JSON list of C-alpha atoms in Angstrom, two decimals:
[
{"chain": "A", "resi": 1, "resn": "UNK", "atom": "CA", "xyz": [28.81, -68.47, -25.52]},
{"chain": "A", "resi": 2, "resn": "UNK", "atom": "CA", "xyz": [29.14, -66.40, -21.90]},
{"chain": "A", "resi": 3, "resn": "UNK", "atom": "CA", "xyz": [26.67, -63.61, -21.47]},
{"chain": "A", "resi": 4, "resn": "UNK", "atom": "CA", "xyz": [28.96, -60.69, -20.51]},
{"chain": "A", "resi": 5, "resn": "UNK", "atom": "CA", "xyz": [29.24, -59.08, -16.77]},
{"chain": "A", "resi": 6, "resn": "UNK", "atom": "CA", "xyz": [27.19, -56.09, -16.38]},
{"chain": "A", "resi": 7, "resn": "UNK", "atom": "CA", "xyz": [27.21, -55.34, -13.22]},
{"chain": "A", "resi": 8, "resn": "UNK", "atom": "CA", "xyz": [28.81, -52.02, -13.88]},
{"chain": "A", "resi": 9, "resn": "UNK", "atom": "CA", "xyz": [25.73, -50.77, -15.26]},
{"chain": "A", "resi": 10, "resn": "UNK", "atom": "CA", "xyz": [23.25, -49.40, -12.72]},
{"chain": "A", "resi": 11, "resn": "UNK", "atom": "CA", "xyz": [19.76, -48.64, -12.53]},
{"chain": "A", "resi": 12, "resn": "UNK", "atom": "CA", "xyz": [20.05, -45.22, -13.84]},
{"chain": "A", "resi": 13, "resn": "UNK", "atom": "CA", "xyz": [21.81, -46.56, -16.48]},
{"chain": "A", "resi": 14, "resn": "UNK", "atom": "CA", "xyz": [19.21, -48.11, -18.05]},
{"chain": "A", "resi": 15, "resn": "UNK", "atom": "CA", "xyz": [16.78, -45.50, -17.37]},
{"chain": "A", "resi": 16, "resn": "UNK", "atom": "CA", "xyz": [18.84, -43.93, -20.86]},
{"chain": "A", "resi": 17, "resn": "UNK", "atom": "CA", "xyz": [20.49, -47.28, -22.38]},
{"chain": "A", "resi": 18, "resn": "UNK", "atom": "CA", "xyz": [18.01, -50.50, -23.47]},
{"chain": "A", "resi": 19, "resn": "UNK", "atom": "CA", "xyz": [18.44, -53.08, -20.82]},
{"chain": "A", "resi": 20, "resn": "UNK", "atom": "CA", "xyz": [19.04, -56.70, -22.39]},
{"chain": "A", "resi": 21, "resn": "UNK", "atom": "CA", "xyz": [15.99, -58.39, -22.68]},
{"chain": "A", "resi": 22, "resn": "UNK", "atom": "CA", "xyz": [14.41, -61.51, -24.67]},
{"chain": "A", "resi": 23, "resn": "UNK", "atom": "CA", "xyz": [15.67, -59.67, -28.20]},
{"chain": "A", "resi": 24, "resn": "UNK", "atom": "CA", "xyz": [19.12, -59.63, -26.91]},
{"chain": "A", "resi": 25, "resn": "UNK", "atom": "CA", "xyz": [19.35, -63.10, -25.68]},
{"chain": "A", "resi": 26, "resn": "UNK", "atom": "CA", "xyz": [17.97, -64.57, -28.54]},
{"chain": "A", "resi": 27, "resn": "UNK", "atom": "CA", "xyz": [20.00, -62.55, -30.85]},
{"chain": "A", "resi": 28, "resn": "UNK", "atom": "CA", "xyz": [23.00, -64.43, -28.26]},
{"chain": "A", "resi": 29, "resn": "UNK", "atom": "CA", "xyz": [21.56, -67.77, -28.54]},
{"chain": "A", "resi": 30, "resn": "UNK", "atom": "CA", "xyz": [21.63, -67.74, -32.84]},
{"chain": "A", "resi": 31, "resn": "UNK", "atom": "CA", "xyz": [25.08, -65.85, -32.47]},
{"chain": "A", "resi": 32, "resn": "UNK", "atom": "CA", "xyz": [25.94, -68.97, -30.06]},
{"chain": "A", "resi": 33, "resn": "UNK", "atom": "CA", "xyz": [24.68, -71.83, -32.58]},
{"chain": "A", "resi": 34, "resn": "UNK", "atom": "CA", "xyz": [26.30, -69.66, -35.49]},
{"chain": "A", "resi": 35, "resn": "UNK", "atom": "CA", "xyz": [29.29, -69.59, -34.00]},
{"chain": "A", "resi": 36, "resn": "UNK", "atom": "CA", "xyz": [30.90, -72.50, -35.51]},
{"chain": "A", "resi": 37, "resn": "UNK", "atom": "CA", "xyz": [29.96, -70.95, -38.81]},
{"chain": "A", "resi": 38, "resn": "UNK", "atom": "CA", "xyz": [31.14, -67.54, -37.95]},
{"chain": "A", "resi": 39, "resn": "UNK", "atom": "CA", "xyz": [35.40, -68.83, -36.51]},
{"chain": "A", "resi": 40, "resn": "UNK", "atom": "CA", "xyz": [34.63, -70.55, -40.46]},
{"chain": "A", "resi": 41, "resn": "UNK", "atom": "CA", "xyz": [34.62, -67.30, -42.51]},
{"chain": "A", "resi": 42, "resn": "UNK", "atom": "CA", "xyz": [37.35, -66.18, -40.04]},
{"chain": "A", "resi": 43, "resn": "UNK", "atom": "CA", "xyz": [35.84, -62.64, -39.95]},
{"chain": "A", "resi": 44, "resn": "UNK", "atom": "CA", "xyz": [38.11, -59.26, -40.32]},
{"chain": "A", "resi": 45, "resn": "UNK", "atom": "CA", "xyz": [35.40, -57.00, -39.50]},
{"chain": "A", "resi": 46, "resn": "UNK", "atom": "CA", "xyz": [31.84, -57.01, -37.39]},
{"chain": "A", "resi": 47, "resn": "UNK", "atom": "CA", "xyz": [29.69, -54.36, -37.21]},
{"chain": "A", "resi": 48, "resn": "UNK", "atom": "CA", "xyz": [26.60, -53.66, -34.46]},
{"chain": "A", "resi": 49, "resn": "UNK", "atom": "CA", "xyz": [24.24, -51.10, -35.52]},
{"chain": "A", "resi": 50, "resn": "UNK", "atom": "CA", "xyz": [22.29, -49.88, -32.05]},
{"chain": "A", "resi": 51, "resn": "UNK", "atom": "CA", "xyz": [25.19, -51.29, -29.63]},
{"chain": "A", "resi": 52, "resn": "UNK", "atom": "CA", "xyz": [22.74, -50.64, -26.43]},
{"chain": "A", "resi": 53, "resn": "UNK", "atom": "CA", "xyz": [24.31, -51.98, -24.13]},
{"chain": "A", "resi": 54, "resn": "UNK", "atom": "CA", "xyz": [27.32, -53.50, -25.16]},
{"chain": "A", "resi": 55, "resn": "UNK", "atom": "CA", "xyz": [26.08, -57.47, -24.55]},
{"chain": "A", "resi": 56, "resn": "UNK", "atom": "CA", "xyz": [25.98, -58.58, -28.35]},
{"chain": "A", "resi": 57, "resn": "UNK", "atom": "CA", "xyz": [29.54, -57.43, -29.59]},
{"chain": "A", "resi": 58, "resn": "UNK", "atom": "CA", "xyz": [31.22, -57.74, -26.20]},
{"chain": "A", "resi": 59, "resn": "UNK", "atom": "CA", "xyz": [29.35, -61.40, -26.76]},
{"chain": "A", "resi": 60, "resn": "UNK", "atom": "CA", "xyz": [30.87, -61.84, -30.06]},
{"chain": "A", "resi": 61, "resn": "UNK", "atom": "CA", "xyz": [34.17, -60.19, -29.50]},
{"chain": "A", "resi": 62, "resn": "UNK", "atom": "CA", "xyz": [34.74, -62.81, -26.94]},
{"chain": "A", "resi": 63, "resn": "UNK", "atom": "CA", "xyz": [34.60, -65.23, -29.18]},
{"chain": "A", "resi": 64, "resn": "UNK", "atom": "CA", "xyz": [36.44, -64.02, -32.23]},
{"chain": "A", "resi": 65, "resn": "UNK", "atom": "CA", "xyz": [39.26, -61.92, -30.86]},
{"chain": "A", "resi": 66, "resn": "UNK", "atom": "CA", "xyz": [40.73, -61.42, -34.45]},
{"chain": "A", "resi": 67, "resn": "UNK", "atom": "CA", "xyz": [37.79, -59.89, -35.59]},
{"chain": "A", "resi": 68, "resn": "UNK", "atom": "CA", "xyz": [37.72, -55.99, -35.46]},
{"chain": "A", "resi": 69, "resn": "UNK", "atom": "CA", "xyz": [34.21, -54.67, -33.81]},
{"chain": "A", "resi": 70, "resn": "UNK", "atom": "CA", "xyz": [32.66, -51.37, -34.42]},
{"chain": "A", "resi": 71, "resn": "UNK", "atom": "CA", "xyz": [29.69, -50.45, -32.35]},
{"chain": "A", "resi": 72, "resn": "UNK", "atom": "CA", "xyz": [27.47, -47.62, -33.64]},
{"chain": "A", "resi": 73, "resn": "UNK", "atom": "CA", "xyz": [24.52, -46.06, -31.46]},
{"chain": "A", "resi": 74, "resn": "UNK", "atom": "CA", "xyz": [22.56, -42.76, -31.92]},
{"chain": "A", "resi": 75, "resn": "UNK", "atom": "CA", "xyz": [22.53, -42.55, -28.08]},
{"chain": "A", "resi": 76, "resn": "UNK", "atom": "CA", "xyz": [25.31, -40.97, -26.63]},
{"chain": "A", "resi": 77, "resn": "UNK", "atom": "CA", "xyz": [25.18, -42.61, -23.63]},
{"chain": "A", "resi": 78, "resn": "UNK", "atom": "CA", "xyz": [24.15, -45.68, -25.41]},
{"chain": "A", "resi": 79, "resn": "UNK", "atom": "CA", "xyz": [28.25, -45.06, -26.48]},
{"chain": "A", "resi": 80, "resn": "UNK", "atom": "CA", "xyz": [29.28, -44.80, -22.89]},
{"chain": "A", "resi": 81, "resn": "UNK", "atom": "CA", "xyz": [27.40, -47.74, -21.66]},
{"chain": "A", "resi": 82, "resn": "UNK", "atom": "CA", "xyz": [28.93, -49.91, -24.85]},
{"chain": "A", "resi": 83, "resn": "UNK", "atom": "CA", "xyz": [32.33, -48.78, -24.11]},
{"chain": "A", "resi": 84, "resn": "UNK", "atom": "CA", "xyz": [32.22, -49.51, -20.29]},
{"chain": "A", "resi": 85, "resn": "UNK", "atom": "CA", "xyz": [30.73, -53.82, -21.06]},
{"chain": "A", "resi": 86, "resn": "UNK", "atom": "CA", "xyz": [33.56, -54.14, -23.59]},
{"chain": "A", "resi": 87, "resn": "UNK", "atom": "CA", "xyz": [36.30, -52.66, -20.97]},
{"chain": "A", "resi": 88, "resn": "UNK", "atom": "CA", "xyz": [34.16, -54.45, -17.34]},
{"chain": "A", "resi": 89, "resn": "UNK", "atom": "CA", "xyz": [34.81, -57.82, -19.93]},
{"chain": "A", "resi": 90, "resn": "UNK", "atom": "CA", "xyz": [38.28, -57.18, -21.23]},
{"chain": "A", "resi": 91, "resn": "UNK", "atom": "CA", "xyz": [38.12, -56.78, -24.95]},
{"chain": "A", "resi": 92, "resn": "UNK", "atom": "CA", "xyz": [37.90, -53.75, -27.27]},
{"chain": "A", "resi": 93, "resn": "UNK", "atom": "CA", "xyz": [35.28, -52.40, -29.47]},
{"chain": "A", "resi": 94, "resn": "UNK", "atom": "CA", "xyz": [35.42, -48.96, -31.47]},
{"chain": "A", "resi": 95, "resn": "UNK", "atom": "CA", "xyz": [31.88, -47.57, -30.29]},
{"chain": "A", "resi": 96, "resn": "UNK", "atom": "CA", "xyz": [31.11, -44.45, -32.85]},
{"chain": "A", "resi": 97, "resn": "UNK", "atom": "CA", "xyz": [27.82, -42.33, -32.09]},
{"chain": "A", "resi": 98, "resn": "UNK", "atom": "CA", "xyz": [25.90, -42.28, -35.39]},
{"chain": "A", "resi": 99, "resn": "UNK", "atom": "CA", "xyz": [22.85, -43.61, -36.74]},
{"chain": "A", "resi": 100, "resn": "UNK", "atom": "CA", "xyz": [22.99, -46.46, -37.91]},
{"chain": "A", "resi": 101, "resn": "UNK", "atom": "CA", "xyz": [25.73, -46.30, -41.11]},
{"chain": "A", "resi": 102, "resn": "UNK", "atom": "CA", "xyz": [25.47, -42.88, -41.56]},
{"chain": "A", "resi": 103, "resn": "UNK", "atom": "CA", "xyz": [28.73, -41.21, -42.75]},
{"chain": "A", "resi": 104, "resn": "UNK", "atom": "CA", "xyz": [30.44, -45.27, -42.54]},
{"chain": "A", "resi": 105, "resn": "UNK", "atom": "CA", "xyz": [29.69, -46.25, -46.45]},
{"chain": "A", "resi": 106, "resn": "UNK", "atom": "CA", "xyz": [33.04, -45.47, -47.85]},
{"chain": "A", "resi": 107, "resn": "UNK", "atom": "CA", "xyz": [35.19, -46.95, -44.82]},
{"chain": "A", "resi": 108, "resn": "UNK", "atom": "CA", "xyz": [33.06, -49.73, -44.79]},
{"chain": "A", "resi": 109, "resn": "UNK", "atom": "CA", "xyz": [31.95, -50.26, -48.77]},
{"chain": "A", "resi": 110, "resn": "UNK", "atom": "CA", "xyz": [31.91, -54.28, -49.11]},
{"chain": "A", "resi": 111, "resn": "UNK", "atom": "CA", "xyz": [34.19, -54.62, -46.10]},
{"chain": "A", "resi": 112, "resn": "UNK", "atom": "CA", "xyz": [31.45, -56.35, -43.29]},
{"chain": "A", "resi": 113, "resn": "UNK", "atom": "CA", "xyz": [31.99, -59.87, -42.34]},
{"chain": "A", "resi": 114, "resn": "UNK", "atom": "CA", "xyz": [29.22, -59.90, -39.23]},
{"chain": "A", "resi": 115, "resn": "UNK", "atom": "CA", "xyz": [26.67, -56.82, -39.22]},
{"chain": "A", "resi": 116, "resn": "UNK", "atom": "CA", "xyz": [24.52, -57.59, -36.28]},
{"chain": "A", "resi": 117, "resn": "UNK", "atom": "CA", "xyz": [21.65, -55.86, -35.29]},
{"chain": "A", "resi": 118, "resn": "UNK", "atom": "CA", "xyz": [18.21, -55.22, -32.78]},
{"chain": "A", "resi": 119, "resn": "UNK", "atom": "CA", "xyz": [17.04, -52.35, -34.09]},
{"chain": "A", "resi": 120, "resn": "UNK", "atom": "CA", "xyz": [14.03, -50.48, -32.76]},
{"chain": "A", "resi": 121, "resn": "UNK", "atom": "CA", "xyz": [11.10, -52.55, -33.81]},
{"chain": "A", "resi": 122, "resn": "UNK", "atom": "CA", "xyz": [8.57, -51.20, -32.41]},
{"chain": "A", "resi": 123, "resn": "UNK", "atom": "CA", "xyz": [5.32, -49.74, -34.34]},
{"chain": "A", "resi": 124, "resn": "UNK", "atom": "CA", "xyz": [5.72, -45.89, -33.99]},
{"chain": "A", "resi": 125, "resn": "UNK", "atom": "CA", "xyz": [4.18, -43.39, -35.15]},
{"chain": "A", "resi": 126, "resn": "UNK", "atom": "CA", "xyz": [6.68, -41.99, -37.72]},
{"chain": "A", "resi": 127, "resn": "UNK", "atom": "CA", "xyz": [6.88, -38.37, -35.11]},
{"chain": "A", "resi": 128, "resn": "UNK", "atom": "CA", "xyz": [8.09, -41.11, -32.39]},
{"chain": "A", "resi": 129, "resn": "UNK", "atom": "CA", "xyz": [10.89, -42.54, -34.35]},
{"chain": "A", "resi": 130, "resn": "UNK", "atom": "CA", "xyz": [14.58, -41.03, -35.05]},
{"chain": "A", "resi": 131, "resn": "UNK", "atom": "CA", "xyz": [14.70, -39.52, -31.55]},
{"chain": "A", "resi": 132, "resn": "UNK", "atom": "CA", "xyz": [18.65, -40.17, -30.01]},
{"chain": "A", "resi": 133, "resn": "UNK", "atom": "CA", "xyz": [17.49, -40.88, -26.07]},
{"chain": "A", "resi": 134, "resn": "UNK", "atom": "CA", "xyz": [15.88, -44.06, -24.72]},
{"chain": "A", "resi": 135, "resn": "UNK", "atom": "CA", "xyz": [13.05, -44.27, -27.08]},
{"chain": "A", "resi": 136, "resn": "UNK", "atom": "CA", "xyz": [15.52, -44.75, -30.74]},
{"chain": "A", "resi": 137, "resn": "UNK", "atom": "CA", "xyz": [15.91, -48.10, -28.38]},
{"chain": "A", "resi": 138, "resn": "UNK", "atom": "CA", "xyz": [12.64, -49.04, -29.55]},
{"chain": "A", "resi": 139, "resn": "UNK", "atom": "CA", "xyz": [10.47, -46.48, -31.28]},
{"chain": "A", "resi": 140, "resn": "UNK", "atom": "CA", "xyz": [10.64, -48.16, -35.06]},
{"chain": "A", "resi": 141, "resn": "UNK", "atom": "CA", "xyz": [7.97, -46.60, -36.73]},
{"chain": "A", "resi": 142, "resn": "UNK", "atom": "CA", "xyz": [5.76, -47.45, -39.75]},
{"chain": "A", "resi": 143, "resn": "UNK", "atom": "CA", "xyz": [5.43, -51.30, -38.96]},
{"chain": "A", "resi": 144, "resn": "UNK", "atom": "CA", "xyz": [8.02, -50.87, -36.79]},
{"chain": "A", "resi": 145, "resn": "UNK", "atom": "CA", "xyz": [10.62, -50.88, -39.61]},
{"chain": "A", "resi": 146, "resn": "UNK", "atom": "CA", "xyz": [12.42, -47.55, -40.42]},
{"chain": "A", "resi": 147, "resn": "UNK", "atom": "CA", "xyz": [15.56, -48.64, -39.03]},
{"chain": "A", "resi": 148, "resn": "UNK", "atom": "CA", "xyz": [15.49, -52.45, -40.44]},
{"chain": "A", "resi": 149, "resn": "UNK", "atom": "CA", "xyz": [14.60, -51.31, -43.68]},
{"chain": "A", "resi": 150, "resn": "UNK", "atom": "CA", "xyz": [17.52, -48.92, -43.31]},
{"chain": "A", "resi": 151, "resn": "UNK", "atom": "CA", "xyz": [20.17, -51.91, -42.41]},
{"chain": "A", "resi": 152, "resn": "UNK", "atom": "CA", "xyz": [18.85, -53.76, -44.68]},
{"chain": "A", "resi": 153, "resn": "UNK", "atom": "CA", "xyz": [18.63, -51.50, -48.12]},
{"chain": "A", "resi": 154, "resn": "UNK", "atom": "CA", "xyz": [22.91, -50.91, -47.02]},
{"chain": "A", "resi": 155, "resn": "UNK", "atom": "CA", "xyz": [23.69, -54.43, -46.75]},
{"chain": "A", "resi": 156, "resn": "UNK", "atom": "CA", "xyz": [25.02, -55.38, -50.53]},
{"chain": "A", "resi": 157, "resn": "UNK", "atom": "CA", "xyz": [27.24, -52.12, -50.09]},
{"chain": "A", "resi": 158, "resn": "UNK", "atom": "CA", "xyz": [28.98, -53.13, -46.69]},
{"chain": "A", "resi": 159, "resn": "UNK", "atom": "CA", "xyz": [28.97, -56.76, -46.74]},
{"chain": "A", "resi": 160, "resn": "UNK", "atom": "CA", "xyz": [31.78, -58.89, -48.16]},
{"chain": "A", "resi": 161, "resn": "UNK", "atom": "CA", "xyz": [31.67, -61.12, -50.87]},
{"chain": "A", "resi": 162, "resn": "UNK", "atom": "CA", "xyz": [30.78, -63.70, -47.35]},
{"chain": "A", "resi": 163, "resn": "UNK", "atom": "CA", "xyz": [29.30, -61.25, -45.29]},
{"chain": "A", "resi": 164, "resn": "UNK", "atom": "CA", "xyz": [26.31, -62.49, -43.20]},
{"chain": "A", "resi": 165, "resn": "UNK", "atom": "CA", "xyz": [24.00, -59.76, -41.45]},
{"chain": "A", "resi": 166, "resn": "UNK", "atom": "CA", "xyz": [21.99, -60.87, -38.34]},
{"chain": "A", "resi": 167, "resn": "UNK", "atom": "CA", "xyz": [19.21, -58.70, -37.83]},
{"chain": "A", "resi": 168, "resn": "UNK", "atom": "CA", "xyz": [16.39, -59.51, -34.63]},
{"chain": "A", "resi": 169, "resn": "UNK", "atom": "CA", "xyz": [12.86, -58.86, -36.08]},
{"chain": "A", "resi": 170, "resn": "UNK", "atom": "CA", "xyz": [9.63, -59.15, -34.99]},
{"chain": "A", "resi": 171, "resn": "UNK", "atom": "CA", "xyz": [6.31, -60.92, -36.75]},
{"chain": "A", "resi": 172, "resn": "UNK", "atom": "CA", "xyz": [4.26, -57.57, -36.42]},
{"chain": "A", "resi": 173, "resn": "UNK", "atom": "CA", "xyz": [7.07, -56.11, -38.26]},
{"chain": "A", "resi": 174, "resn": "UNK", "atom": "CA", "xyz": [6.02, -57.71, -41.55]},
{"chain": "A", "resi": 175, "resn": "UNK", "atom": "CA", "xyz": [9.05, -57.48, -43.52]},
{"chain": "A", "resi": 176, "resn": "UNK", "atom": "CA", "xyz": [8.54, -58.21, -47.10]}
]
């Protein structure tokens, strides 16, 4: 699965938007391995929470052209970067400026075939988490699990019967 072209993003963009790093590329590699399974689902709706630069959903949307993609991010600058990345790579994503899946529960109820999330997983003080700037990309609160717990708790409500979720975890997060 080709990595999307991010040459349109600048150093100053990355001052405000999460720059793809090892975790992003590990998720892309995992999705590439899962691509035959993902295609077999005939997905109609994919949702990415915390899209950052747009690298993940852009890459997958190019492989699943008949799937509708919604990408959320709490950071307004990231939302613009996601949209720019999609356009720069000739694909289309619906980008929403919201925290996780806030205000989307009715719209997404049992309809998400693929859910993607590379959450902020760095363990931080609770006061450092929950912001809408670049820190939202890394500050994960207690055990780095604030956003992850929220997403996991929503899975039964949003995933379709055959829906799958891909969520990046770090060993220090101690997921249950």
